[in-house]
CSV table of C-alpha atoms and ligand atoms in Angstrom, one decimal:
chain,number,residue,atom,x,y,z
A,1,MET,CA,-68.3,195.3,-8.0
A,2,ALA,CA,-66.4,197.1,-10.8
A,3,SER,CA,-67.4,200.1,-12.7
A,4,ILE,CA,-67.4,199.6,-16.4
A,5,SER,CA,-67.6,201.9,-19.6
A,6,ILE,CA,-68.7,200.2,-22.8
A,7,VAL,CA,-67.1,202.6,-25.5
A,8,ILE,CA,-68.3,202.3,-28.9
A,9,PRO,CA,-66.7,204.4,-31.7
A,10,VAL,CA,-69.2,205.1,-34.6
A,11,TYR,CA,-68.7,206.6,-37.9
A,12,ASN,CA,-71.5,206.5,-40.5
A,13,GLU,CA,-73.4,203.7,-39.0
A,14,GLU,CA,-77.0,204.8,-39.4
A,15,LYS,CA,-78.0,201.3,-40.5
A,16,ALA,CA,-76.7,199.5,-37.4
A,17,VAL,CA,-76.2,202.1,-34.6
A,18,LYS,CA,-79.7,202.1,-33.0
A,19,ASN,CA,-79.6,198.2,-32.8
A,20,THR,CA,-75.9,198.2,-31.5
A,21,VAL,CA,-76.9,200.6,-28.8
A,22,GLU,CA,-80.1,199.0,-27.6
A,23,ARG,CA,-78.2,195.6,-27.4
A,24,ALA,CA,-75.4,197.4,-25.4
A,25,LYS,CA,-77.9,198.8,-23.1
A,26,LYS,CA,-79.6,195.4,-22.5
A,27,VAL,CA,-76.2,194.0,-21.7
A,28,ALA,CA,-75.4,196.8,-19.2
A,29,ALA,CA,-78.6,196.3,-17.5
A,30,LYS,CA,-77.7,192.6,-17.2
A,31,LEU,CA,-74.5,193.4,-15.4
A,32,LYS,CA,-76.4,194.1,-12.3
A,33,GLN,CA,-73.5,193.8,-9.9
A,34,HIS,CA,-71.5,196.5,-11.7
A,35,LYS,CA,-71.8,200.1,-12.3
A,36,VAL,CA,-72.0,200.1,-16.1
A,37,GLU,CA,-72.2,203.0,-18.6
A,38,VAL,CA,-72.8,203.1,-22.4
A,39,LEU,CA,-70.5,205.7,-24.1
A,40,ILE,CA,-70.8,206.4,-27.9
A,41,VAL,CA,-68.2,208.4,-29.5
A,42,ASN,CA,-69.7,209.6,-32.8
A,43,ASP,CA,-66.9,210.7,-34.9
A,44,GLY,CA,-68.4,213.4,-37.1
A,45,SER,CA,-70.7,211.2,-38.9
A,46,LYS,CA,-72.1,212.5,-42.0
A,47,ASP,CA,-75.3,210.4,-42.3
A,48,LYS,CA,-78.1,210.1,-39.8
A,49,THR,CA,-76.3,208.7,-37.0
A,50,ALA,CA,-76.2,211.8,-34.8
A,51,GLN,CA,-80.1,212.2,-35.1
A,52,ILE,CA,-80.5,208.6,-34.2
A,53,LEU,CA,-78.4,208.7,-31.2
A,54,ASN,CA,-80.1,211.8,-30.0
A,55,LYS,CA,-83.3,209.9,-29.7
A,56,ILE,CA,-81.8,207.2,-27.6
A,57,GLY,CA,-81.9,207.9,-23.7
A,58,GLY,CA,-79.9,206.2,-21.0
A,59,ILE,CA,-76.4,206.6,-22.9
A,60,LYS,CA,-73.6,209.1,-23.1
A,61,VAL,CA,-72.7,210.4,-26.4
A,62,ILE,CA,-69.6,212.5,-27.3
A,63,ASN,CA,-70.2,214.1,-30.7
A,64,ARG,CA,-67.0,215.1,-32.5
A,65,PRO,CA,-67.1,218.0,-34.9
A,66,TYR,CA,-65.3,216.3,-37.6
A,67,ASN,CA,-63.8,212.8,-38.3
A,68,CYS,CA,-60.5,211.8,-36.4
A,69,GLY,CA,-60.6,208.2,-36.7
A,70,TYR,CA,-61.3,204.9,-34.8
A,71,GLY,CA,-58.3,205.1,-32.5
A,72,ALA,CA,-58.6,208.9,-31.8
A,73,SER,CA,-62.2,208.2,-30.8
A,74,LEU,CA,-61.3,205.6,-28.5
A,75,LYS,CA,-58.7,207.7,-26.9
A,76,VAL,CA,-61.5,210.3,-26.4
A,77,GLY,CA,-63.4,207.6,-24.9
A,78,LEU,CA,-60.9,206.5,-22.6
A,79,ARG,CA,-60.3,209.8,-21.2
A,80,GLU,CA,-64.0,210.5,-20.7
A,81,ALA,CA,-65.2,207.0,-19.3
A,82,MET,CA,-66.0,206.8,-15.8
A,83,GLY,CA,-65.3,203.1,-15.6
A,84,ASP,CA,-62.1,201.4,-14.2
A,85,TRP,CA,-62.7,198.9,-16.8
A,86,ILE,CA,-63.2,199.7,-20.6
A,87,VAL,CA,-65.1,197.4,-22.9
A,88,ILE,CA,-64.9,198.3,-26.6
A,89,THR,CA,-66.9,197.0,-29.4
A,90,ASP,CA,-68.0,198.0,-33.0
A,91,ALA,CA,-71.2,199.6,-34.1
A,92,ASP,CA,-71.7,197.7,-37.2
A,93,GLY,CA,-73.4,194.5,-36.0
A,94,THR,CA,-70.2,192.3,-36.5
A,95,TYR,CA,-69.3,191.4,-32.8
A,96,PRO,CA,-71.6,189.3,-30.3
A,97,ILE,CA,-72.4,192.1,-27.9
A,98,GLU,CA,-74.2,189.6,-25.7
A,99,ASP,CA,-70.9,188.0,-25.1
A,100,ILE,CA,-69.7,190.9,-23.0
A,101,PRO,CA,-70.7,189.5,-19.6
A,102,ARG,CA,-68.3,186.5,-20.6
A,103,LEU,CA,-65.5,188.8,-21.0
A,104,VAL,CA,-66.3,190.7,-17.8
A,105,LYS,CA,-66.3,187.5,-15.8
A,106,LEU,CA,-62.8,187.1,-16.3
A,107,VAL,CA,-61.6,190.4,-14.9
A,108,PRO,CA,-59.9,191.5,-12.6
A,109,GLU,CA,-58.1,188.0,-12.9
A,110,TYR,CA,-56.7,189.2,-16.2
A,111,ASP,CA,-55.7,192.7,-17.2
A,112,MET,CA,-57.2,192.4,-20.7
A,113,VAL,CA,-59.8,189.7,-22.1
A,114,VAL,CA,-60.2,189.7,-25.8
A,115,GLY,CA,-62.8,188.0,-28.1
A,116,ALA,CA,-61.0,185.9,-30.6
A,117,ARG,CA,-62.9,185.6,-33.9
A,118,VAL,CA,-62.5,181.9,-34.2
A,119,GLY,CA,-66.0,180.6,-33.2
A,120,LYS,CA,-68.4,178.6,-35.3
A,121,THR,CA,-69.6,181.7,-37.3
A,122,VAL,CA,-66.7,183.9,-38.5
A,123,HIS,CA,-67.2,186.2,-41.5
A,124,ILE,CA,-63.9,187.6,-42.4
A,125,PRO,CA,-63.7,189.0,-46.0
A,126,PHE,CA,-61.6,186.5,-47.9
A,127,PHE,CA,-59.0,189.0,-49.2
A,128,ARG,CA,-58.2,189.9,-45.5
A,129,ARG,CA,-57.2,186.5,-44.3
A,130,PRO,CA,-53.6,186.3,-46.0
A,131,ALA,CA,-52.9,189.7,-44.4
A,132,LYS,CA,-54.4,188.8,-41.1
A,133,TRP,CA,-52.2,185.7,-41.2
A,134,VAL,CA,-48.9,187.4,-42.0
A,135,VAL,CA,-49.7,190.2,-39.2
A,136,GLY,CA,-50.6,187.4,-36.8
A,137,LYS,CA,-47.3,185.3,-37.4
A,138,LEU,CA,-45.1,188.3,-37.3
A,139,ALA,CA,-46.8,189.5,-34.0
A,140,ASN,CA,-46.4,185.9,-32.3
A,141,MET,CA,-42.6,185.7,-33.3
A,142,MET,CA,-42.0,189.2,-31.8
A,143,VAL,CA,-43.6,188.7,-28.6
A,144,LYS,CA,-43.1,184.8,-28.3
A,145,ARG,CA,-46.7,184.1,-27.4
A,146,LYS,CA,-49.7,183.0,-29.4
A,147,ILE,CA,-52.0,185.9,-30.1
A,148,GLU,CA,-54.9,184.5,-31.2
A,149,ASP,CA,-56.6,187.6,-32.8
A,150,ILE,CA,-54.4,190.6,-32.7
A,151,ASN,CA,-56.9,193.3,-33.6
A,152,SER,CA,-60.1,192.0,-32.4
A,153,GLY,CA,-62.4,195.0,-31.7
A,154,LEU,CA,-64.4,193.3,-28.8
A,155,ARG,CA,-62.4,193.3,-25.6
A,156,ILE,CA,-62.4,194.5,-22.1
A,157,PHE,CA,-59.2,196.1,-20.3
A,158,ASN,CA,-58.0,197.9,-17.3
A,159,LYS,CA,-58.4,201.7,-17.9
A,160,LYS,CA,-55.3,202.6,-15.8
A,161,LYS,CA,-53.0,200.2,-17.6
A,162,ALA,CA,-54.3,201.2,-20.9
A,163,LEU,CA,-53.8,204.9,-20.1
A,164,GLU,CA,-50.0,204.2,-19.6
A,165,PHE,CA,-49.7,203.8,-23.5
A,166,MET,CA,-51.8,206.8,-24.4
A,167,LYS,CA,-48.9,208.3,-26.4
A,168,LEU,CA,-48.4,205.3,-28.5
A,169,TYR,CA,-52.1,204.7,-29.8
A,170,PRO,CA,-52.4,205.8,-33.5
A,171,PRO,CA,-55.6,207.6,-34.4
A,172,GLY,CA,-56.7,204.9,-36.9
A,173,PHE,CA,-57.5,201.1,-37.0
A,174,SER,CA,-54.1,200.1,-35.5
A,175,PHE,CA,-55.3,201.0,-32.0
A,176,THR,CA,-56.3,197.5,-31.3
A,177,THR,CA,-53.1,196.1,-32.7
A,178,THR,CA,-51.1,198.6,-30.4
A,179,ILE,CA,-52.9,197.9,-27.2
A,180,THR,CA,-52.6,194.1,-27.7
A,181,LEU,CA,-48.8,194.4,-28.3
A,182,ALA,CA,-48.3,196.9,-25.5
A,183,PHE,CA,-50.1,194.7,-22.9
A,184,PHE,CA,-48.1,191.6,-24.0
A,185,THR,CA,-44.6,193.4,-24.1
A,186,ASN,CA,-45.3,194.8,-20.8
A,187,ASP,CA,-46.2,191.4,-19.2
A,188,TYR,CA,-49.8,192.4,-18.5
A,189,THR,CA,-52.0,189.5,-18.7
A,190,VAL,CA,-54.2,188.9,-21.5
A,191,LYS,CA,-56.9,186.1,-22.1
A,192,TYR,CA,-58.5,185.1,-25.4
A,193,ILE,CA,-62.0,183.6,-25.3
A,194,PRO,CA,-63.7,182.5,-28.6
A,195,ILE,CA,-66.5,184.5,-30.1
A,196,ASN,CA,-68.2,184.5,-33.4
A,197,TYR,CA,-68.1,187.5,-35.8
A,198,PHE,CA,-70.8,188.5,-38.3
A,199,LYS,CA,-71.2,190.1,-41.6
A,200,ARG,CA,-71.4,194.0,-41.1
A,201,LYS,CA,-74.7,195.9,-41.5
A,202,GLY,CA,-74.3,198.8,-43.8
A,203,SER,CA,-71.7,199.4,-46.4
A,204,SER,CA,-67.8,198.8,-45.4
A,205,ILE,CA,-65.2,201.6,-46.0
A,206,MET,CA,-62.6,198.6,-46.2
A,207,GLY,CA,-64.6,196.9,-48.9
A,208,ASP,CA,-64.9,193.4,-49.8
A,209,VAL,CA,-62.1,193.7,-52.3
A,210,PRO,CA,-58.7,195.1,-51.4
A,211,SER,CA,-59.4,198.9,-51.2
A,212,PRO,CA,-56.6,201.5,-50.9
A,213,LYS,CA,-57.8,201.9,-47.0
A,214,ALA,CA,-57.5,198.2,-46.4
A,215,ILE,CA,-54.0,198.2,-48.0
A,216,LYS,CA,-52.9,201.1,-46.0
A,217,THR,CA,-54.2,199.4,-42.9
A,218,PHE,CA,-52.1,196.3,-43.5
A,219,PHE,CA,-48.9,198.2,-43.8
A,220,ASN,CA,-49.8,200.3,-40.7
A,221,PHE,CA,-50.2,196.9,-38.8
A,222,ILE,CA,-46.8,195.8,-39.9
A,223,GLY,CA,-45.3,199.0,-39.1
A,224,ILE,CA,-47.0,199.0,-35.7
A,225,ILE,CA,-45.5,195.6,-34.9
A,226,PHE,CA,-41.9,196.8,-35.4
A,227,ARG,CA,-42.5,200.2,-33.7
A,228,ILE,CA,-43.8,198.4,-30.5
A,229,ILE,CA,-41.2,195.8,-30.3
A,230,LEU,CA,-38.4,198.6,-31.0
A,231,TYR,CA,-40.2,200.6,-28.2
A,232,PHE,CA,-40.5,197.9,-25.5
A,233,ARG,CA,-38.2,195.2,-26.5
A,234,PRO,CA,-35.3,197.0,-28.5
A,235,LEU,CA,-32.8,194.4,-27.8
A,236,LYS,CA,-34.9,191.7,-29.4
A,237,PHE,CA,-35.3,194.0,-32.3
A,238,PHE,CA,-31.5,194.7,-32.9
A,239,ALA,CA,-30.1,191.4,-31.5
A,240,TRP,CA,-31.3,189.1,-34.4
A,241,PRO,CA,-30.1,191.0,-37.5
A,242,GLY,CA,-26.8,192.0,-35.5
A,243,SER,CA,-26.0,188.4,-34.6
A,244,LEU,CA,-26.8,187.2,-38.2
A,245,LEU,CA,-24.4,190.0,-39.7
A,246,ILE,CA,-21.7,188.7,-37.3
A,247,LEU,CA,-22.3,185.0,-38.1
A,248,ALA,CA,-22.2,185.7,-41.8
A,249,GLY,CA,-19.0,187.7,-41.3
A,250,ILE,CA,-17.4,184.8,-39.4
A,251,ILE,CA,-18.5,182.2,-42.2
A,252,TYR,CA,-17.7,184.3,-45.0
A,253,GLY,CA,-14.2,185.4,-43.4
A,254,TYR,CA,-13.2,181.7,-42.7
A,255,TYR,CA,-14.2,180.8,-46.3
A,256,GLN,CA,-12.1,183.6,-47.7
A,257,THR,CA,-9.0,182.7,-45.7
A,258,VAL,CA,-9.2,179.2,-46.4
A,259,THR,CA,-9.8,179.5,-50.2
A,260,SER,CA,-8.7,182.8,-51.4
A,261,VAL,CA,-5.0,183.8,-52.0
A,262,ALA,CA,-6.0,187.3,-51.1
A,263,GLY,CA,-7.0,186.3,-47.6
A,264,LEU,CA,-9.6,187.7,-45.5
A,265,GLY,CA,-10.9,190.4,-47.7
A,266,ASP,CA,-12.9,193.6,-46.9
A,267,LEU,CA,-16.6,192.3,-47.0
A,268,PRO,CA,-16.4,189.8,-43.9
A,269,VAL,CA,-14.7,192.7,-41.8
A,270,LEU,CA,-17.5,195.0,-43.0
A,271,LEU,CA,-20.1,192.5,-41.7
A,272,LEU,CA,-18.5,191.9,-38.5
A,273,ILE,CA,-18.3,195.7,-37.8
A,274,LEU,CA,-21.7,196.1,-39.0
A,275,GLY,CA,-23.2,193.4,-36.8
A,276,THR,CA,-21.4,194.8,-33.7
A,277,LEU,CA,-22.8,198.2,-34.5
A,278,VAL,CA,-26.4,197.0,-34.7
A,279,ILE,CA,-26.1,195.2,-31.5
A,280,PHE,CA,-24.7,198.1,-29.8
A,281,LEU,CA,-27.6,200.1,-31.1
A,282,GLY,CA,-29.8,197.6,-29.5
A,283,VAL,CA,-27.9,198.0,-26.1
A,284,ILE,CA,-28.3,201.7,-26.2
A,285,ALA,CA,-31.9,201.5,-27.2
A,286,ASP,CA,-32.5,199.0,-24.5
A,287,SER,CA,-31.1,201.2,-21.8
A,288,ILE,CA,-33.1,204.2,-23.1
A,289,ALA,CA,-36.3,201.8,-23.1
A,290,LYS,CA,-35.6,200.9,-19.3
A,291,LYS,CA,-35.3,204.5,-18.1
B,1,GTP,N1,-65.0,206.9,-34.1
B,1,GTP,C1,-64.9,206.5,-35.2
B,1,GTP,N2,-65.4,205.3,-35.5
B,1,GTP,C2,-65.0,204.7,-36.8
B,1,GTP,C3,-64.3,205.2,-37.8
B,1,GTP,N3,-64.2,204.5,-38.7
B,1,GTP,C4,-65.0,203.3,-38.5
B,1,GTP,N4,-65.3,203.5,-37.1
B,1,GTP,C5,-66.2,202.6,-36.3
B,1,GTP,O1,-65.4,201.6,-35.8
B,1,GTP,C6,-66.0,200.3,-35.9
B,1,GTP,C7,-65.1,199.5,-36.9
B,1,GTP,O2,-65.1,200.0,-38.2
B,1,GTP,P1,-65.3,199.3,-39.4
B,1,GTP,O3,-65.6,200.2,-40.4
B,1,GTP,O4,-66.6,198.2,-39.2
B,1,GTP,O5,-64.0,198.5,-39.8
B,1,GTP,P2,-63.7,196.8,-40.1
B,1,GTP,O6,-64.5,196.1,-39.0
B,1,GTP,O7,-62.3,196.7,-40.1
B,1,GTP,O8,-64.4,196.9,-41.4
B,1,GTP,P3,-65.8,196.5,-42.1
B,1,GTP,O9,-66.7,196.2,-41.0
B,1,GTP,O10,-65.6,195.6,-43.0
B,1,GTP,O11,-66.1,197.9,-42.7
B,1,GTP,C8,-67.3,200.6,-36.5
B,1,GTP,O12,-68.2,200.7,-35.2
B,1,GTP,C9,-67.3,201.8,-37.2
B,1,GTP,O13,-68.4,202.7,-37.1
B,1,GTP,C10,-63.8,206.6,-37.5
B,1,GTP,O14,-63.3,207.2,-38.5
B,1,GTP,N5,-64.1,207.1,-36.4
B,2,MG,MG1,-66.6,196.1,-39.0
């Protein structure tokens, strides 16, 4: 028997929150062989979310006095959760909450089980797909594993392991990207299972057209990928550009000595020195990371 906390961050979800919480409670009741709590983090919602939550029994609600963000709320949830295993999902009716037992079944065999939004019904706004593709490809390249859905909001993970990376989690939507990469780069086991993903209830802050918030989130994701790799696999981060600079220096140097009367010239030497420095930077970062 495991203890599980279903943590749901909520911000202005008056249209969907009641339904979400009722469904989560049903799922919790179904997981009879486990000890399960439903923990809602209401992050300073300005609509009727708080009043709605107030009327629902059998759940734990943390009301934050003002809005701090999705990741910040999940961090609060992680600290307050009683469970050894944390399930997270959204409050907007997009994730198939009834699939949670499918995730639960695969722990403790895996350290994290994630619902990959690749099922038959997947509603991902059109403009987000290229961004998702770029982020996905970059992340796969960096961790050398196929990450089926880097920022899925439906997952279960081991709390103790997730707490190790507490300082890395950003306050906003990049929380899920960060925890995915942190688990992969630290060789914790991750399993993906296919799930559906539905159109949200209530209006979206991201919008169905590229909003400034959506664009900011995209660049945040890219930044996070580089940061996590720099943090956990620094040699990989520096070795590639360093080697390329050295290679360019050698090739260009050879070309110059063979073809130019002036001989080697400055640029190839500069490239060689720069490449060596970049690699050394990686070696130093690597030894710091291993401490
Ligand atoms: N605690 C907290 N939760 C938030 C915040 N912003 C969004 N959420 C919740 O986090 C979940 C995911 O947020 P969404 O707004 O649905 O983000 P998204 O799924 O990327 O985009 P859309 O569904 O298209 O709006 C939902 O349950 C939201 O209520 C926030 O600032 N704080
Ligand atoms: Mg959503």
